[in-house]
Coordinates of C-alpha atoms in Angstrom, one line a residue:
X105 CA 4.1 -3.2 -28.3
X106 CA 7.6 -2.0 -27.9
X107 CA 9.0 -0.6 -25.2
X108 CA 11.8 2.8 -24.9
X109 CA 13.0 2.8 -22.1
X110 CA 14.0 6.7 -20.5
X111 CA 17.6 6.4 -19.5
X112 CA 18.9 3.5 -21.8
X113 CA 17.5 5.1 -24.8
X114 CA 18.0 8.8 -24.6
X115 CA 20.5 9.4 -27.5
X116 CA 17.4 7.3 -29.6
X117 CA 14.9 10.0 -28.8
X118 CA 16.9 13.5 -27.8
X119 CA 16.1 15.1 -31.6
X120 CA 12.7 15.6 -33.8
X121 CA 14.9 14.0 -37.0
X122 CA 15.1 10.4 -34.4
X123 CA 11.6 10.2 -33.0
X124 CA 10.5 10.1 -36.3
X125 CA 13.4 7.5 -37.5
X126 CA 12.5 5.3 -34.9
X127 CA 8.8 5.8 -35.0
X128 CA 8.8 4.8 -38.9
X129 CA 11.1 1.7 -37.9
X130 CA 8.7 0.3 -35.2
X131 CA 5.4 0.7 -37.6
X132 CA 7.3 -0.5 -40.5
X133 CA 8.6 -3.8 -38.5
X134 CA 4.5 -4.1 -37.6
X135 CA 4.3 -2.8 -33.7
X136 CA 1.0 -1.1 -33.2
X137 CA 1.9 0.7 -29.8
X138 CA 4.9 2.0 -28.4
X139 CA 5.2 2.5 -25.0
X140 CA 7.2 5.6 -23.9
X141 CA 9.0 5.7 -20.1
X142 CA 8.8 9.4 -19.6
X143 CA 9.6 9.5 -15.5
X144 CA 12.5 6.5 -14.8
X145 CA 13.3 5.7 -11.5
X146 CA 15.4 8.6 -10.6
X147 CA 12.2 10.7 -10.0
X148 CA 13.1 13.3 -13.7
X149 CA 10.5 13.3 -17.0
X150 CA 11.7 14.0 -20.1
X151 CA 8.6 16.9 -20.8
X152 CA 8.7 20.3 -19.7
X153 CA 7.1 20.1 -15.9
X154 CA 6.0 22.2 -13.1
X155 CA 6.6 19.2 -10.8
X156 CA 10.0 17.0 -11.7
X157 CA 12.8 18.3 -12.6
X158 CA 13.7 17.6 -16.2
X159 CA 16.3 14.8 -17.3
X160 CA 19.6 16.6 -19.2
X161 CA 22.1 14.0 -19.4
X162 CA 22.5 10.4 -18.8
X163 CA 25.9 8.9 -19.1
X164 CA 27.4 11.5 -21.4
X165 CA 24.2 11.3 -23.4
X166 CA 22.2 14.7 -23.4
X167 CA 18.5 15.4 -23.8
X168 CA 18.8 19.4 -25.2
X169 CA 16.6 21.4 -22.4
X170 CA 14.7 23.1 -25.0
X171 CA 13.7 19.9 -26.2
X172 CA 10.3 18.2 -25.4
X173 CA 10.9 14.4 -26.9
X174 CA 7.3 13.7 -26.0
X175 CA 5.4 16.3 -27.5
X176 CA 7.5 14.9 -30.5
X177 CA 6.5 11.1 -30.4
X178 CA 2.9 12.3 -30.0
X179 CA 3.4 13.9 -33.6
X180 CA 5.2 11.0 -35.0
X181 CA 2.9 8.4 -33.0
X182 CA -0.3 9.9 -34.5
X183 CA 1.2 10.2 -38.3
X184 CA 2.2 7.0 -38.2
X185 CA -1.1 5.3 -36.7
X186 CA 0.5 4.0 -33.9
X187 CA -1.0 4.0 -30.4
X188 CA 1.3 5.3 -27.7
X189 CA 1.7 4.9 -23.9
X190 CA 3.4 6.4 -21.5
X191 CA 5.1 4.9 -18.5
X192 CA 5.8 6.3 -15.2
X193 CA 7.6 5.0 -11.9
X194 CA 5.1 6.0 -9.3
X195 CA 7.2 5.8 -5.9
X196 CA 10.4 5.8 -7.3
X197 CA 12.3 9.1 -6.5
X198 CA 16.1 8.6 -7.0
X199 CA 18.5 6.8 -8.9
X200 CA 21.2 5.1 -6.0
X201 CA 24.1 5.0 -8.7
X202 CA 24.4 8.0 -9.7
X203 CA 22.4 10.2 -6.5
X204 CA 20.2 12.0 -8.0
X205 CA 16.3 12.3 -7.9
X206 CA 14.2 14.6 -5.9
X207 CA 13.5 12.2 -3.2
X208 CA 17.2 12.3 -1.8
X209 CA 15.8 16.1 -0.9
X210 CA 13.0 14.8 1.3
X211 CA 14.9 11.9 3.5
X212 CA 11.5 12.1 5.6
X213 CA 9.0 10.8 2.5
X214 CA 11.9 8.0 1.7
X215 CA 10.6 4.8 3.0
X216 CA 11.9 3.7 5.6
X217 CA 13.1 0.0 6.0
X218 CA 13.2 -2.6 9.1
X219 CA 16.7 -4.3 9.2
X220 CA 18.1 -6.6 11.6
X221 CA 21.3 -5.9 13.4
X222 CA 22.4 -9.3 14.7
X223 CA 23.8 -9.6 18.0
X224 CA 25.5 -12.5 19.8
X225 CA 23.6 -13.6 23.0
X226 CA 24.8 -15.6 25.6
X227 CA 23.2 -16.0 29.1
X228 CA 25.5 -17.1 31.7
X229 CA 22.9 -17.7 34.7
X230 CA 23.7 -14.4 36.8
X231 CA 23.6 -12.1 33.4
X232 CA 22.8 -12.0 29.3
X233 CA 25.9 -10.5 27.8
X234 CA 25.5 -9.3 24.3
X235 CA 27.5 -8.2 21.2
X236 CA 27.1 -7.0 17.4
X237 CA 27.6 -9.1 14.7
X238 CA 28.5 -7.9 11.2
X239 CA 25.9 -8.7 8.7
X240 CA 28.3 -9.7 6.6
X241 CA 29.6 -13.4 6.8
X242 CA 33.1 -14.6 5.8
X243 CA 34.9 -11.5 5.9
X244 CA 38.3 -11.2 4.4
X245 CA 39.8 -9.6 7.6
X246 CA 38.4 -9.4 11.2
X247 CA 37.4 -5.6 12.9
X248 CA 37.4 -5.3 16.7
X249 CA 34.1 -3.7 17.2
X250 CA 31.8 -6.5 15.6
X251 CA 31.8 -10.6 15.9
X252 CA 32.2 -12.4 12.4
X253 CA 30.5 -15.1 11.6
X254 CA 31.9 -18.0 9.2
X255 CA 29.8 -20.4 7.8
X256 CA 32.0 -21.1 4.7
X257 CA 35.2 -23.3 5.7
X258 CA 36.9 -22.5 2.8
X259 CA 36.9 -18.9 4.0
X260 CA 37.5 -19.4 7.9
X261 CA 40.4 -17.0 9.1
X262 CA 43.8 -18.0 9.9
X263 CA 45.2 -17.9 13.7
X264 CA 46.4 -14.7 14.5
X265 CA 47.2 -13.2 17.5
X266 CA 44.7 -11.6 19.9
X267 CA 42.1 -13.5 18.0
X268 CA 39.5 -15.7 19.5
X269 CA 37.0 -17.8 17.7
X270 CA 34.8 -20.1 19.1
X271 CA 32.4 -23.1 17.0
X272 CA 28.5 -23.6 17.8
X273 CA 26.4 -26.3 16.9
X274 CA 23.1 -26.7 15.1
X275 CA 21.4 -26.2 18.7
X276 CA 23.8 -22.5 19.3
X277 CA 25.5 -24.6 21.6
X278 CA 29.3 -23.9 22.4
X279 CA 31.4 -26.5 21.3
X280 CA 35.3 -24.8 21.9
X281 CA 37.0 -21.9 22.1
X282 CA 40.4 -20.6 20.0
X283 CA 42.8 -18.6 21.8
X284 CA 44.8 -16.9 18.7
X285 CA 41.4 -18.3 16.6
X286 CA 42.9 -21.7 16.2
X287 CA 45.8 -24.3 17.0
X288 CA 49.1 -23.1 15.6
X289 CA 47.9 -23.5 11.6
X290 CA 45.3 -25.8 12.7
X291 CA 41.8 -24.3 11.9
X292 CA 38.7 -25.4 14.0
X293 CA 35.9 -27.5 12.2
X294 CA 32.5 -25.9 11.3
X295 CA 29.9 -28.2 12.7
X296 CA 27.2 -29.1 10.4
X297 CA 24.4 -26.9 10.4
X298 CA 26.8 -24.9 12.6
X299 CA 29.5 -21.5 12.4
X300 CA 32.1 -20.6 13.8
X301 CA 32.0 -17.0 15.3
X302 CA 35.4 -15.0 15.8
X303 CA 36.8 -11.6 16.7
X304 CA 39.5 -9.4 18.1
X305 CA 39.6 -6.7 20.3
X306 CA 36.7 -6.1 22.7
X307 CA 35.0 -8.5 20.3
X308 CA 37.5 -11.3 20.9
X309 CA 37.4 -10.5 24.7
X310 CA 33.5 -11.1 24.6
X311 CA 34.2 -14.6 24.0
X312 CA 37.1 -15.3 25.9
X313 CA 35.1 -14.2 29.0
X314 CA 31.6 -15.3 28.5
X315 CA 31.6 -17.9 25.5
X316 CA 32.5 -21.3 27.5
X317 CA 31.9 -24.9 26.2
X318 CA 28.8 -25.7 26.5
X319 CA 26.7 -22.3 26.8
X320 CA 24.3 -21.0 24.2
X321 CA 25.6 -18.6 22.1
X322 CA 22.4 -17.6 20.2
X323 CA 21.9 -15.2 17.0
X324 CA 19.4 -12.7 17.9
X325 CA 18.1 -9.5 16.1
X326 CA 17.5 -6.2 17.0
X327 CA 15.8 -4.2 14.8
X328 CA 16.8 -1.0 13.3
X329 CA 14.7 1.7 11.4
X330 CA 16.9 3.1 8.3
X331 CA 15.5 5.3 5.5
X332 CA 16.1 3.9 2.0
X333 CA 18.9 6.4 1.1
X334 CA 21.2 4.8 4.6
X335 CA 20.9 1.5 3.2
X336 CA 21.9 1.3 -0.5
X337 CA 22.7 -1.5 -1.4
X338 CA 19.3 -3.1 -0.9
X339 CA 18.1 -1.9 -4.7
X340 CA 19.1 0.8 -7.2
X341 CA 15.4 2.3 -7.4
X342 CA 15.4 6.0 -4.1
X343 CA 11.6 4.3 -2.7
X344 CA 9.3 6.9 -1.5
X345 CA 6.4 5.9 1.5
X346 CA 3.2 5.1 -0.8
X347 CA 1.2 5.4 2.6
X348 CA 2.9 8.6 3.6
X349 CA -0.1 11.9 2.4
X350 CA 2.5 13.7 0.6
X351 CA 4.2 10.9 -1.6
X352 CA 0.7 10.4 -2.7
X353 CA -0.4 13.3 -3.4
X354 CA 2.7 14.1 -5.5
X355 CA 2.3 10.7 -7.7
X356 CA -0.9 11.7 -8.6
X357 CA -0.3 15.6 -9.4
X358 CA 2.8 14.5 -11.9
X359 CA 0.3 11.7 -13.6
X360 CA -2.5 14.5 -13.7
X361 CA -0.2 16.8 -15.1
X362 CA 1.6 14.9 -18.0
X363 CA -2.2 13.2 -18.8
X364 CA -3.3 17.0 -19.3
X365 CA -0.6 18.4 -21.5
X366 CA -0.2 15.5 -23.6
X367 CA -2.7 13.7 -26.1
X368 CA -2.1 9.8 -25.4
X369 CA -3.8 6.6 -25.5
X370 CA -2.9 5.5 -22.3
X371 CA -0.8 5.3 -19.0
X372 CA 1.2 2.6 -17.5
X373 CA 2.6 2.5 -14.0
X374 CA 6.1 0.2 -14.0
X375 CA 7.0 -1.6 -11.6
X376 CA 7.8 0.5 -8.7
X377 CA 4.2 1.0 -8.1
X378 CA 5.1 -0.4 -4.6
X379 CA 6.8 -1.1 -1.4
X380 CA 9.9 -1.3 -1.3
X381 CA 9.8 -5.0 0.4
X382 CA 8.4 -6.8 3.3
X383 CA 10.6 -4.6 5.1
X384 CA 8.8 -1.3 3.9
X385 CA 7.4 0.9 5.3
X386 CA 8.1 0.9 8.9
X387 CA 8.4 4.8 9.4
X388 CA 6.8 6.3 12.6
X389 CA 3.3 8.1 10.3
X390 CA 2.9 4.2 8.7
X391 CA 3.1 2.3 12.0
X392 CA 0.3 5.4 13.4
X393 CA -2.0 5.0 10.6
X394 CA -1.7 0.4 10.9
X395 CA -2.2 0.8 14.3
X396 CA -5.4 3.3 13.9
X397 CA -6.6 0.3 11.3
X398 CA -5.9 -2.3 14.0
X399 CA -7.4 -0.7 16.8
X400 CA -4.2 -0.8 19.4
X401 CA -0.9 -0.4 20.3
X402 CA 1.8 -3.2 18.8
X403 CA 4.6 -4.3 20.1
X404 CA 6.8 -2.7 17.1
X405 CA 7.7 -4.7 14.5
X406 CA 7.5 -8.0 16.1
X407 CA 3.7 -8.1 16.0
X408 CA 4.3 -7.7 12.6
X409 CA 7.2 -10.0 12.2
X410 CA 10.7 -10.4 13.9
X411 CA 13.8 -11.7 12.1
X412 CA 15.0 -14.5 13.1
X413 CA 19.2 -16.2 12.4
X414 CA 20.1 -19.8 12.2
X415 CA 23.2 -20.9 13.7
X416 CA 24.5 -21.4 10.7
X417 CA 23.5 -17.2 10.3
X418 CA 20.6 -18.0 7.4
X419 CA 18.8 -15.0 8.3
X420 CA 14.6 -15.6 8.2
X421 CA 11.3 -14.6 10.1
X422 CA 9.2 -15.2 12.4
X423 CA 5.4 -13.6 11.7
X424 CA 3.9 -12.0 14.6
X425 CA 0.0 -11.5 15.4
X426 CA -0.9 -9.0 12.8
X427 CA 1.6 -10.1 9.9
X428 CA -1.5 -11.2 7.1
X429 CA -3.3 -7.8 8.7
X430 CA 0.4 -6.1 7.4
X431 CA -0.2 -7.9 4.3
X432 CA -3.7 -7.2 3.8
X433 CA -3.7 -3.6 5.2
X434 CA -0.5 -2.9 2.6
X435 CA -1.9 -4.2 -0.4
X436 CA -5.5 -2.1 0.3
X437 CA -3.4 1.0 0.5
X438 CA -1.8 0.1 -2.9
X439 CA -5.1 -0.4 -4.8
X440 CA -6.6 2.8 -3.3
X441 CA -3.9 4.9 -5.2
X442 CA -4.3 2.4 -8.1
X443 CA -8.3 3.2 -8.3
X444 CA -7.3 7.6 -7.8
X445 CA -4.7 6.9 -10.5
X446 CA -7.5 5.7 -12.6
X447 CA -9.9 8.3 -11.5
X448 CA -7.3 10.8 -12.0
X449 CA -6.9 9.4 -16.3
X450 CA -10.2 9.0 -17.1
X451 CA -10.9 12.5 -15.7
X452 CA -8.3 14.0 -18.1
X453 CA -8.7 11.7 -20.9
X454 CA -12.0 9.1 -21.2
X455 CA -10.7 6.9 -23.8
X456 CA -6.9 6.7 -22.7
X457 CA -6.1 3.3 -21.5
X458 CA -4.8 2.5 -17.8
X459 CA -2.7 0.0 -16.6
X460 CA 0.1 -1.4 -14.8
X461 CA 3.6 -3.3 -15.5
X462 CA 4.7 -6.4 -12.7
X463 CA 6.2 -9.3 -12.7
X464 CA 4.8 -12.5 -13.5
X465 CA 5.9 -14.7 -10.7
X466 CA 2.2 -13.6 -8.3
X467 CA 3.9 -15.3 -5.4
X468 CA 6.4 -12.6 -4.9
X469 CA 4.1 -9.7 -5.0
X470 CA 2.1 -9.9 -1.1
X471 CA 6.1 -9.2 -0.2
X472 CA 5.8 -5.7 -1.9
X473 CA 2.4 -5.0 -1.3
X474 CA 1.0 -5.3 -5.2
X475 CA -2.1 -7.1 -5.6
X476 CA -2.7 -7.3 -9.1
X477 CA -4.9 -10.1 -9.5
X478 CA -8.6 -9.8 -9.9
X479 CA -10.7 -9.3 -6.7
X480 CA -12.1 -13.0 -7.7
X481 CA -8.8 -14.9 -8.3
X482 CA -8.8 -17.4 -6.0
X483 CA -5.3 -19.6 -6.8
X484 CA -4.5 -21.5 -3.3
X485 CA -1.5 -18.6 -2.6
X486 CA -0.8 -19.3 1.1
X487 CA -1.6 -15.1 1.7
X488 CA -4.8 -15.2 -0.2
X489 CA -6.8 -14.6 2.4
X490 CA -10.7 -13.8 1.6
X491 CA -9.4 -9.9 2.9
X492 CA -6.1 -9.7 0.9
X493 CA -8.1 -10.8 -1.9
X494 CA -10.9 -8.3 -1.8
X495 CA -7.9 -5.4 -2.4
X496 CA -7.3 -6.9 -6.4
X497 CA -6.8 -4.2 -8.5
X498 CA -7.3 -5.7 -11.8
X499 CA -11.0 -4.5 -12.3
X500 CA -9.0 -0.9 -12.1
X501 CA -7.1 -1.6 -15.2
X502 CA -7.4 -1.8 -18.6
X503 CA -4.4 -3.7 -19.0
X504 CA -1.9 -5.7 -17.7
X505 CA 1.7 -6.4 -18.8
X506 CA 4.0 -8.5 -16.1
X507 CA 7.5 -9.7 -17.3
X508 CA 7.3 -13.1 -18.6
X509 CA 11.1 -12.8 -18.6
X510 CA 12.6 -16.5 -19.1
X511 CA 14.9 -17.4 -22.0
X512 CA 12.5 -20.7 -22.1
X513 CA 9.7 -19.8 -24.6
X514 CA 6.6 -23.0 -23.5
X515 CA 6.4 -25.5 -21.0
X516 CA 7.1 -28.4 -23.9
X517 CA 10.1 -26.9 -24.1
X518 CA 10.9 -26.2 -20.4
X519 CA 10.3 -30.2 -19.9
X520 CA 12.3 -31.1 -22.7
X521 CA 15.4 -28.9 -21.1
X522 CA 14.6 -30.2 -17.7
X523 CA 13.4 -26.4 -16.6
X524 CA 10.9 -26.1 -14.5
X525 CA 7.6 -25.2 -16.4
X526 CA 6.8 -22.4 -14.1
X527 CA 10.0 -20.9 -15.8
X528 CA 8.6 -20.6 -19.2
X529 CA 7.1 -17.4 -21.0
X530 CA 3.9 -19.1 -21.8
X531 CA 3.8 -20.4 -18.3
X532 CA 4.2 -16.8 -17.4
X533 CA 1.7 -15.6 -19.0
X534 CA -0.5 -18.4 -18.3
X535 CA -0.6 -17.6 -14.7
X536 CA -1.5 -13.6 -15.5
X537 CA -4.3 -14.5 -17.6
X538 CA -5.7 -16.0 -15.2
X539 CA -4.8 -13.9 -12.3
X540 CA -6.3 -11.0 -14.4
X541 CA -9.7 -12.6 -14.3
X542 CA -11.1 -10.9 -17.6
X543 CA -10.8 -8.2 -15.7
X544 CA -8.1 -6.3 -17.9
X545 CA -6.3 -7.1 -21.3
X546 CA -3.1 -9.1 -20.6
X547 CA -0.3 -9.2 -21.8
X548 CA 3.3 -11.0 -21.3
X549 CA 6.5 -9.2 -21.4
X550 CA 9.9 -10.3 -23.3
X551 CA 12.7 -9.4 -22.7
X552 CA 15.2 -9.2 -25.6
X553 CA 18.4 -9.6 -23.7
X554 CA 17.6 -13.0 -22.8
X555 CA 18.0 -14.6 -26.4
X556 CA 21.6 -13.1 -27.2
X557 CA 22.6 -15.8 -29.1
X558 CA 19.3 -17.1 -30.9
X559 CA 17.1 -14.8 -32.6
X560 CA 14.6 -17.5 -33.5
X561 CA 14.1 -18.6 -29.9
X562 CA 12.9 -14.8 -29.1
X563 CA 10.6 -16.1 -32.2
X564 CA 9.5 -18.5 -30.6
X565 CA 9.0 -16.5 -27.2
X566 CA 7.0 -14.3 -29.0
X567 CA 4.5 -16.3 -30.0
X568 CA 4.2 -18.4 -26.4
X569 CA 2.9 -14.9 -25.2
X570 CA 0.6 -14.3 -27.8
X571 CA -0.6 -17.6 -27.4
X572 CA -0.5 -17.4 -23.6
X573 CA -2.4 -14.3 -23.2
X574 CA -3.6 -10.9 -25.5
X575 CA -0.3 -9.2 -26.6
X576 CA 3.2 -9.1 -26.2
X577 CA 5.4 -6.6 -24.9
X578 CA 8.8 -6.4 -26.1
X579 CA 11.4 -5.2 -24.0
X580 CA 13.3 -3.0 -25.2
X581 CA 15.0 -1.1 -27.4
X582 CA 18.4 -0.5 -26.1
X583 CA 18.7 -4.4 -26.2
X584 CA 20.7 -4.7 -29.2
X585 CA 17.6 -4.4 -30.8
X586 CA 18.9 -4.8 -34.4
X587 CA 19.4 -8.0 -34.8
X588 CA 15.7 -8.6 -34.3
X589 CA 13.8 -6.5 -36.4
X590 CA 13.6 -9.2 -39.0
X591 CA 12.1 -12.0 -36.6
X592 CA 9.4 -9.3 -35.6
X593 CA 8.9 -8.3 -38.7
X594 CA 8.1 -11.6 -40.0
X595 CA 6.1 -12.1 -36.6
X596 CA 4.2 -9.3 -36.9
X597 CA 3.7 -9.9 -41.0
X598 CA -0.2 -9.4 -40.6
X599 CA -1.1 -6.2 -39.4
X600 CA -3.6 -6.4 -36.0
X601 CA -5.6 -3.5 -33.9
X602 CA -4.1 -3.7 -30.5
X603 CA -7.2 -5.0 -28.3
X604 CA -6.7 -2.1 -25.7
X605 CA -7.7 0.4 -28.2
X606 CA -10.9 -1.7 -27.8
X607 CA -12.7 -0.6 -24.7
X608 CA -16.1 -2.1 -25.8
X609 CA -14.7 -5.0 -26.0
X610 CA -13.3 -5.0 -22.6
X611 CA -16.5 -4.3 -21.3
X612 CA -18.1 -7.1 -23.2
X613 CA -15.6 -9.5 -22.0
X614 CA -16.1 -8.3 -18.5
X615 CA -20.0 -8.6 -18.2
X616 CA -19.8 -12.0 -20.1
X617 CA -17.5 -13.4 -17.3
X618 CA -19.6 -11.7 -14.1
X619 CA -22.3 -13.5 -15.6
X620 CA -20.4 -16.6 -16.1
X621 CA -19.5 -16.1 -12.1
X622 CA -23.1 -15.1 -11.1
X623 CA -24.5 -18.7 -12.5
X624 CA -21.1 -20.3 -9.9
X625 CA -19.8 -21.5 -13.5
X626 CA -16.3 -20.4 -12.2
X627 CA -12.8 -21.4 -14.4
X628 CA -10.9 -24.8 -13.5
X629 CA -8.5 -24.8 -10.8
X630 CA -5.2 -23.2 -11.2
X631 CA -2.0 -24.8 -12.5
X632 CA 0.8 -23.4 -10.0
X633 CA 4.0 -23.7 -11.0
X634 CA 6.5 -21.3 -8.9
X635 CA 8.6 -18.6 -11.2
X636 CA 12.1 -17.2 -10.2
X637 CA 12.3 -14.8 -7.5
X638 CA 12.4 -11.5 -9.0
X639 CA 10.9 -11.6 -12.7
X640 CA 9.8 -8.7 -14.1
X641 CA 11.0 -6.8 -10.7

């Protein structure tokens, strides 16, 4: 299947006379499905809607308002015998680059995210004195009102007047002070494992006054609740509360609504079906309703989990009591709006597939609250609880795709190039075969981008997912896509029926392996091999 993606592709799609251009290209290179992104992250569609607004322009390209481009590829899909999804960013509401979205007009359904706010600490006996620290390290100039870290020597600031700096060890203990920040052009030594922390102003007064040799200066946290909007440069996606009654209720009324009015084979959630990090959602109605689950009153978040800062400001955490229930609790609340999505589809549409895009690296995904994996999968993931497995949402699918996205196409290959195997395509899609469990058709993700220079290696990518799991999605068609039609084409040479236009099968496959699990003949143990943070996010 091929993948258009809304924004990147709009001037590909935005008349009749190029939906059916690009339609004929796809069948005639040998795609059976195309897969349509009709809401992007920005919270528009590209159909006419009584929900969303409708997407006009993006980047000086315009979509003409009387237009409907997906009433068109329906026509075009159907003529040319190609099955056609559509994809749709459940939680995503706004676009941070460019501001717009609907969910920058609701600031109280934005999720809201837990940040630390570090703060020097230093307890002198008779009192604990305390300042903020930028979160940034190895600023280019000093500002009175926060402390600086430096952990970088090669950025430490010169002496300057009215500064002070003083160094800590790997135990936050003081080692000296610099009046002016250091002597003459001398600058003071990091110690290992240590920083040096430095300031002017009232910041540089702090330590003249309280840090002395030998005191504990410590790095603590304070936490801060920000919505989504106040903090932008954590991602480009505007993420809405998926546990908050109203962001719910709207995700599902816009897939209800587009399912209705438009004749497709099938509906795909991308990836922003999810929190928006281990840090999301820590609003006032989410910590209510996990407290109602838990049965008391927390000590909010560090039951959850409290940062924590090395001296050498490497910020991490430190779980708290209820940190697998967080885990567990999030990732239940997920697959109930994954099983009313499905409800929802098969409602409008009986034979129209459902799915879900991720990424392939599992081990990423108890941090966002997406558990994809079959209610069986048992892989030996440290959060795999018995009760975070029982919220797998794979037996709510009828397919999977997760982004297999490594430029490495099998794990011969990664061990020839001294890459790790778990950074392979058919290592990808290893791992999703069998976190899906027979549960749902799988397939791995490409993406086209990553073979700029070599055609035949996104060849040979293409056929470590087929040969890793049930399909291949190709991603996408903005991606210079040209000079690959002909290593598809040759690919793709004998013409196949996508299995999820296959439903009996599905079922089949299903019953064979409860069976198979019944009679305790369960699949060998899992190879784990860990992918790259953030693949297919």
């Amino acid at each position: 299947m091929l993948w258009v993606d809304c924004t990147a592709n709009i001037d590909r799609y935005n008349t009749a006379d190029k939906i059916a251009s690009l339609v004929r290209k796809v069948r005639e290179v040998g795609f059976n499905t195309i897969v349509f992104d009709v809401k992007p992250i920005s919270g528009q569609v590209v159909y006419p809607s009584q929900l969303a607004p409708k997407l006009r322009a993006w980047k000086g390209k315009e979509l003409p308002a009387d237009f409907d481009p997906l009433g068109a590829m329906v026509r075009e899909a159907r003529a040319n015998g190609l099955s056609l999804l559509i994809s749709l960013n459940a939680f995503s509401e706004g676009h941070r680059d460019f501001r717009v979205g609907p969910g920058y007009e609701t600031p109280e359904l934005q999720t809201v995210l837990y940040e630390p706010q570090p703060m020097a600490r230093i307890d002198t006996g008779a009192a604990v004195h305390r300042f903020p620290i930028s979160e940034a390290a190895n600023p280019p100039q000093l500002i009175p009102e926060s402390l600086h870290v430096f952990n970088d020597s090669s950025r430490r600031p010169q002496p300057t007047p009215g500064n002070f700096a003083v160094t800590i060890d790997r135990n936050f203990r003081i080692v000296d002070g610099f009046e002016s920040g250091g002597f003459g052009s001398a600058l003071p030594t990091i110690p290992r494992g240590g920083s040096l922390l430095a300031g002017n102003g009232p910041a540089g007064e702090f330590l003249r006054q309280h840090a002395l040799p030998g005191r504990k200066l410590e790095i603590v946290a304070d936490p801060v609740f920000v919505p989504i909007s106040a903090r932008p440069r954590q991602q480009v996606p505007l993420m809405m509360n998926p546990t908050h009654p109203k962001v719910v209720e709207r995700a599902l009324a816009v897939l209800g609504e587009v399912v209705a009015n438009y004749d497709v084979d099938g509906v795909l959630y991308d990836d922003r079906l999810r929190y928006a990090g281990m840090n999301a959602d820590f609003s006032e109605p989410t910590r209510a309703e996990f407290e109602r689950e838990v049965g008391r009153r927390l000590t909010w978040p560090n039951d959850v989990f409290r940062y924590t800062f090395t001296p050498d400001f490497r910020r991490g955490i430190r779980p708290g009591p209820y940190y697998q229930w967080w885990l567990e609790w999030r990732a239940a609340k997920l697959t109930e709006y994954v099983r009313a999505a499905r409800t929802i589809v098969k409602s409008k549409r009986p034979q129209a597939v459902f799915g879900v895009y991720a990424g392939s690296w599992y081990g990423e995904y108890a941090g966002i609250g997406s558990n994809y994996a079959a209610p069986s999968f048992e892989g030996g993931f440290w959060f795999a609880t018995s009760e975070y497995r029982r919220s797998g949402f794979a037996d709510s699918l009828d397919l999977l795709i997760t982004g297999c996205y490594y430029p490495t196409a099998t794990v011969f290959e990664a061990m020839e190039t001294d890459v790790s195997i778990g950074h392979s395509v058919e290592y990808a899609g290893y791992l999703s075969n069998q976190i899906a469990g027979d549960r749902a058709w799988t397939y791995a993700g490409i993406m086209l981008m990553q073979y700029p220079a070599d055609p035949q290696a996104f060849g040979r990518a293409l056929a470590a997912a087929c040969a890793s799991t049930q399909g291949v999605m190709v991603f996408d068609l903005s991606h210079d896509i040209d000079r690959y039609w002909d290593v598809m084409a040759a690919a793709f040479r004998v013409p196949a029926r996508a299995p999820h236009m296959n439903p009996q099968e599905l079922s089949r496959i299903r019953s064979r392996r409860a069976e198979e699990e019944a009679k305790g003949r369960l699949p060998g143990p899992l190879v784990v091999a860990a992918g790259a943070p953030g693949t297919g996010q």
